Structures are given as structure tokens and as C-alpha cells.
């Protein structure tokens, strides 16, 4: 992984008989063939150029993850001779004379392309660009593209673009999206799979559809394409207005394979899809028919279907959650997980107190980690870094009482959204250690949560939310250490944590416009979130004169964890979302406490969880304690 600033160039003027090749972050099979993007973070700023007369020059670029990007244009081989290498842009292969780009897991490319290009986009990857050919001879592009599993191509080039082979998703659930951000046309000579093409409309004349046209030459059997626009500015109760918009969408598509009945492999649909809360489950959907004379698409008469009058049981409707609702829900779920990260056991907070038995102590610590969730229509990655300071004092009968203050800064990513979450916590705790190895740890904590998020949908609209709320929790952990020879010990424990995040009503601001030309809000009513987690674990370790080491395994269960929200927007039907964190998962942890001096102790733990809808990929706690 790394950052490249400058031009990637394999230019040659003469044939020396060798293949010139540059590989950047590529994954290979056992035979050494490039098969996809590697796992490293790659950031490229500069053009990729394989212009040549005779040599087989190629550049292979792998971009993986939301932190990986390519900002630059692509010139694939000598574009004036691109016809010679048409076979290189095979439907499933790579080009030997040009640029191959593999993008995965929300990686991003911004730039234009001409010449020979193979582009594979998966799992939310995004390309903002198109063709930048300026001469007739340069319009001979040999491109092969795959856009699936939520990947998105924002077509924003300066000229029409021609793609030899275009592959969409295997079905509706795995399709990608083409967003028509410019008025330049797209020709897909050989098409297969399932794709959505998204169009904007004129804000002053909502029935006027903007963007270039789509032409499909030959389509593989079972192929489908849906031309879509959102419902912003459209009165979806007006049948005439709905029909006009859908027909304008259908006119954007031409299927030349249908001329004279040569092919009948492409199913075309048009739809008016989601708004802020008006979900795609309530969309207007129609069929496209293609002219046998010129292949031009039009709205098939009598084909408009809604959930109220659906005539075709095979029609698949979208999820009840709009992208805006899903983004807001995911941002709020991220805040709940950041709050959950504040719960910590005795070892995480102060290390092995048996190595530090003075009456009072001051401690500071860092803790950070990553949560991920890909379930219940929620896909998020939350990273957080926190800092904590505490003081405790012996109060008699084996008890120590203390106070702790912490600040937690988290960032969550989810699809086309981001959230910045902060938590400030005040905690009171008491720790008891008995002579027989028993211990009891009690914690009461109050947390102030701040959440600022934004999300975009497939049509380019954005939503911004900002709210504050609070959470409180009580935690109790009881355990007993059974000591053996040579300092070895076994420490079973039971922990119970109950807590609640307060309900919150707030308004998120969008760039959707009302009938009066003002920005529409999405009103959010977030219900209170109640949590009750039980954790049964066993720690095995060894204590020496100056150090302690352990390994811990635990099983945890959330007995509550319902997380419900309601959404409303002017002029749209309302919607609701729900998450259920009620689940069982497992945890693993290793830790060390080391006595640096008579009064100073260092401690650290590292752990992860697995087996549940929410997984903690890692968590690191490290701190210092000064006793006196």
C-alpha cells in the first residue's frame, strides 16, 4: 500500500519483443495470473498512459477499500489503432494492450478514459468519469466493464462513450448503477446482467428527463435494465404526470438487437423510485417495449404497476427503507455501538490490581477499535479512538471507589454515507477484592453523545443530520480467582450491563425541494434504545512478582437491543426502520500487566468478538497507573 503522485507510463515507439507491464496492488492466482485487487490501500494521483505503436503495454491497478482512490485519466494504448485489438476487451478477460482497473469495497476513481480499458467494479466501488475523446479517430474505444453489487458509474465525460462488453449484476439484488450526470450518450455493444440507470430531471420542469441516451446492441438471454428517477417534484398521485415521466424515461433507451425481431433477450423497466421517506416499495413501475423498426424504447401501454394495482406477481419491489432512511438508521446504530464501547471490565480499565495494592491511584489509558455490521439491511464500519483518566482511593473493607472521565471520537462509514460521532462520559466505580480471590466491580456511567452524519442516494441527493442525546449504564462483574502453582490461576466471571440511550426527535436537512422551492426536512423520531448484556467468561493466566498475563474467552448475549425509528417528510408517506441487536456472540481477549516500578504499572489488553451480527474486529486498551 502507499500513495503515488505522478504519471504511470509504459509508452514505447518500437517493438523490442517484450511486454511492458506495471502491476499495482494486484491479487494473482496460483499460475501468476492477475485476478483482482489486492488488500492494500492504494492512492494514485496522476494519469495512466499505455500509448504505443507496437508493444504490448499494460497497466494493472487494484483499488480496494474506501481509503483507496485513483485521481487521473486513462489513455489505453494508441487509440487511433484500437480497432486492431478489439479481441482484447473480451467479456470476462483482461486487455493485453491498455489499462486494467479492478475496484472493490467502496474504492473510488475520478477521471476520464479513452482507448483500451478493462474496468471491474464491485461492492460499492465508484467511478466518476467517462470518455474524453475529442477527435473522431479517438472515439474508437475498446472497453470492457463490470458494474455490480452496488457499484456506481457516474457518467460525466465530455464525449459519447462506446463500451464493447458491459456486465451488470447476476440479479436485481446484486446489480450496480449508472448515473447519467451528463448529456453524452452511452453505447453498450454487448450487454448482460442486471443494471439500474439513474436520470435526473429539470427542477423547473419535473417531467423533463435530463442526461444522455442509452443504446444496447446485443443482449444476453435473461438480461434486464431499469431506467429510474426519483420522485422529487412529481405528483405521484397524478396518473398523467407519472405516465409522462415514465414514457420520457423509456425513450432514453434503444435496443438495436430488437430490430426486425432479431433478439428478444432484454427486459426493460422504468420506475419513479424513492424520495426521502417514500420508499421504492411504493414505486411506480412500467415495462418498456422496443420498436421493431429502430429499437427505440417506449412505455408499454397499460403496464404501469404499483403495490395497489400490481398485476404481475413476478415484479420485485424495492425495500421499504429509502437510502436516506437507511443512512440515518445506520448512523444512529453507529452511535449506539460507540456507546457500547464505553462498557469495560476491570482488567481493561486498571489492569491486575494485585500488582498495585496501595491505597490510592491515578490512571490514564487509551482505547480504540473497530465494529462492523452487515446484517438487517445495515452495513457499517465504525472506528473509534478514546482517552480516559481516572482516580480511585481505598475506602475500607477491601473496597476502592473512583471516578473516571473519557472522550471517545468515532467515524462510521456505510454505503454512500459517513457519520462523525463523539461521546463524553463520566463514570463512578467501586472495586472490591476479597481475601479468598473473590472480586466485585461496579460501574455507573453517563455519556453525552453527539452525532453528525450525511448520506447520498443513487440519484445524487444528500441528507445531513446533526443531533445530541445521552446514555446511561450500570455494570456489575463478579468473579473468583482460583490460584494454583507457579502463579497460575483460573478466573471465571459473570458480568451484567444494563443501559439506555434516550429517545430523540430531530430534523435532518436534505436538498430535495418542496413545491415552494425550499429544502425539505426529514423528521426523525428515534425511540429510546435499551440494552441488557450478560457475559460469562473465564480467564486463564499467570502472575509473577512483577507481571501478570492472561487469556480470556467469553460468551455474551444481548437480551434487549431493539432500535426503532420513524421518519416523516412533507408530501411523502412516512416510514419506519427497525434494528434488533438481540444476539449471542463470543469474545477473545489477551492481556498483560507489568510493574514498571514500586508505584507505576503498565497494562494492556487486545480482543475481538465473533459469531454475531455485530462484530468487534479488534479492540486495544493500554494504560498507566500511578499508585500512592
CSV table of N, CA and C in Angstrom, one decimal, residues 214 216 225 227 250 253-259 261 263-269 287-300:
chain,number,residue,atom,x,y,z
A,214,UNK,N,-29.1,5.8,-23.8
A,214,UNK,CA,-28.5,4.5,-23.7
A,214,UNK,C,-28.9,3.7,-24.9
A,216,UNK,N,-28.3,-0.2,-26.4
A,216,UNK,CA,-27.8,-1.6,-26.2
A,216,UNK,C,-27.8,-2.3,-27.6
A,225,UNK,N,-32.7,-4.3,-17.6
A,225,UNK,CA,-32.2,-2.9,-17.3
A,225,UNK,C,-33.4,-2.1,-16.9
A,227,UNK,N,-34.5,1.9,-16.0
A,227,UNK,CA,-34.3,3.3,-16.1
A,227,UNK,C,-35.1,4.0,-15.0
A,250,UNK,N,-38.5,5.9,-20.9
A,250,UNK,CA,-38.4,4.8,-21.8
A,250,UNK,C,-37.8,5.2,-23.1
A,253,UNK,N,-33.9,4.8,-24.0
A,253,UNK,CA,-33.3,3.5,-24.2
A,253,UNK,C,-33.6,3.1,-25.6
A,254,UNK,N,-32.6,2.6,-26.3
A,254,UNK,CA,-32.7,1.9,-27.6
A,254,UNK,C,-32.0,0.6,-27.6
A,255,UNK,N,-32.7,-0.4,-28.1
A,255,UNK,CA,-32.2,-1.8,-28.1
A,255,UNK,C,-32.2,-2.2,-29.6
A,256,UNK,N,-31.0,-2.1,-30.2
A,256,UNK,CA,-31.0,-2.4,-31.6
A,256,UNK,C,-31.1,-3.8,-31.9
A,257,UNK,N,-30.8,-4.7,-30.9
A,257,UNK,CA,-31.0,-6.1,-31.1
A,257,UNK,C,-32.4,-6.5,-31.4
A,258,UNK,N,-33.4,-5.6,-31.1
A,258,UNK,CA,-34.8,-5.9,-31.3
A,258,UNK,C,-35.2,-5.6,-32.7
A,259,UNK,N,-34.4,-4.9,-33.5
A,259,UNK,CA,-34.8,-4.5,-34.8
A,259,UNK,C,-35.1,-5.8,-35.7
A,261,UNK,N,-37.0,-8.0,-35.0
A,261,UNK,CA,-37.2,-9.2,-34.2
A,261,UNK,C,-36.1,-10.1,-34.1
A,263,UNK,N,-33.6,-10.2,-31.9
A,263,UNK,CA,-33.4,-10.6,-30.5
A,263,UNK,C,-34.6,-10.3,-29.6
A,264,UNK,N,-34.8,-11.0,-28.6
A,264,UNK,CA,-35.8,-10.7,-27.6
A,264,UNK,C,-35.3,-11.1,-26.2
A,265,UNK,N,-34.0,-10.6,-25.9
A,265,UNK,CA,-33.3,-11.1,-24.7
A,265,UNK,C,-33.3,-10.0,-23.6
A,266,UNK,N,-33.8,-8.8,-23.8
A,266,UNK,CA,-33.7,-7.7,-22.9
A,266,UNK,C,-35.0,-7.3,-22.3
A,267,UNK,N,-35.2,-7.4,-21.0
A,267,UNK,CA,-36.3,-6.8,-20.3
A,267,UNK,C,-36.0,-5.4,-19.8
A,268,UNK,N,-36.8,-4.5,-20.2
A,268,UNK,CA,-36.6,-3.1,-19.9
A,268,UNK,C,-37.7,-2.6,-19.0
A,269,UNK,N,-37.4,-1.9,-17.9
A,269,UNK,CA,-38.3,-1.3,-17.0
A,269,UNK,C,-38.0,0.2,-16.8
A,287,UNK,N,-43.3,-1.3,-17.9
A,287,UNK,CA,-42.5,-2.1,-18.9
A,287,UNK,C,-42.1,-1.2,-20.1
A,288,UNK,N,-41.0,-1.5,-20.7
A,288,UNK,CA,-40.5,-0.9,-21.9
A,288,UNK,C,-40.8,-1.8,-23.1
A,289,UNK,N,-41.4,-1.3,-24.1
A,289,UNK,CA,-41.4,-2.1,-25.4
A,289,UNK,C,-40.5,-1.5,-26.4
A,290,UNK,N,-39.9,-2.3,-27.3
A,290,UNK,CA,-38.9,-1.8,-28.2
A,290,UNK,C,-39.5,-1.9,-29.7
A,291,UNK,N,-39.3,-0.9,-30.4
A,291,UNK,CA,-39.7,-0.8,-31.8
A,291,UNK,C,-38.9,-1.8,-32.7
A,292,UNK,N,-39.7,-2.6,-33.5
A,292,UNK,CA,-39.0,-3.5,-34.4
A,292,UNK,C,-38.4,-2.7,-35.6
A,293,UNK,N,-38.7,-1.5,-35.7
A,293,UNK,CA,-38.2,-0.7,-36.8
A,293,UNK,C,-36.8,-0.1,-36.5
A,294,UNK,N,-36.7,0.5,-35.3
A,294,UNK,CA,-35.4,1.1,-35.0
A,294,UNK,C,-34.9,0.8,-33.5
A,295,UNK,N,-35.7,0.0,-32.8
A,295,UNK,CA,-35.3,-0.5,-31.5
A,295,UNK,C,-35.5,0.5,-30.4
A,296,UNK,N,-36.1,1.7,-30.7
A,296,UNK,CA,-36.3,2.7,-29.7
A,296,UNK,C,-37.4,2.3,-28.7
A,297,UNK,N,-37.1,2.6,-27.4
A,297,UNK,CA,-38.0,2.2,-26.3
A,297,UNK,C,-39.1,3.2,-26.1
A,298,UNK,N,-40.2,2.6,-25.6
A,298,UNK,CA,-41.4,3.4,-25.2
A,298,UNK,C,-42.1,2.7,-24.1
A,299,UNK,N,-42.9,3.4,-23.3
A,299,UNK,CA,-43.7,2.8,-22.2
A,299,UNK,C,-44.8,2.0,-22.8
A,300,UNK,N,-44.8,0.7,-22.4
A,300,UNK,CA,-45.8,-0.2,-22.8
A,300,UNK,C,-47.1,0.2,-22.2
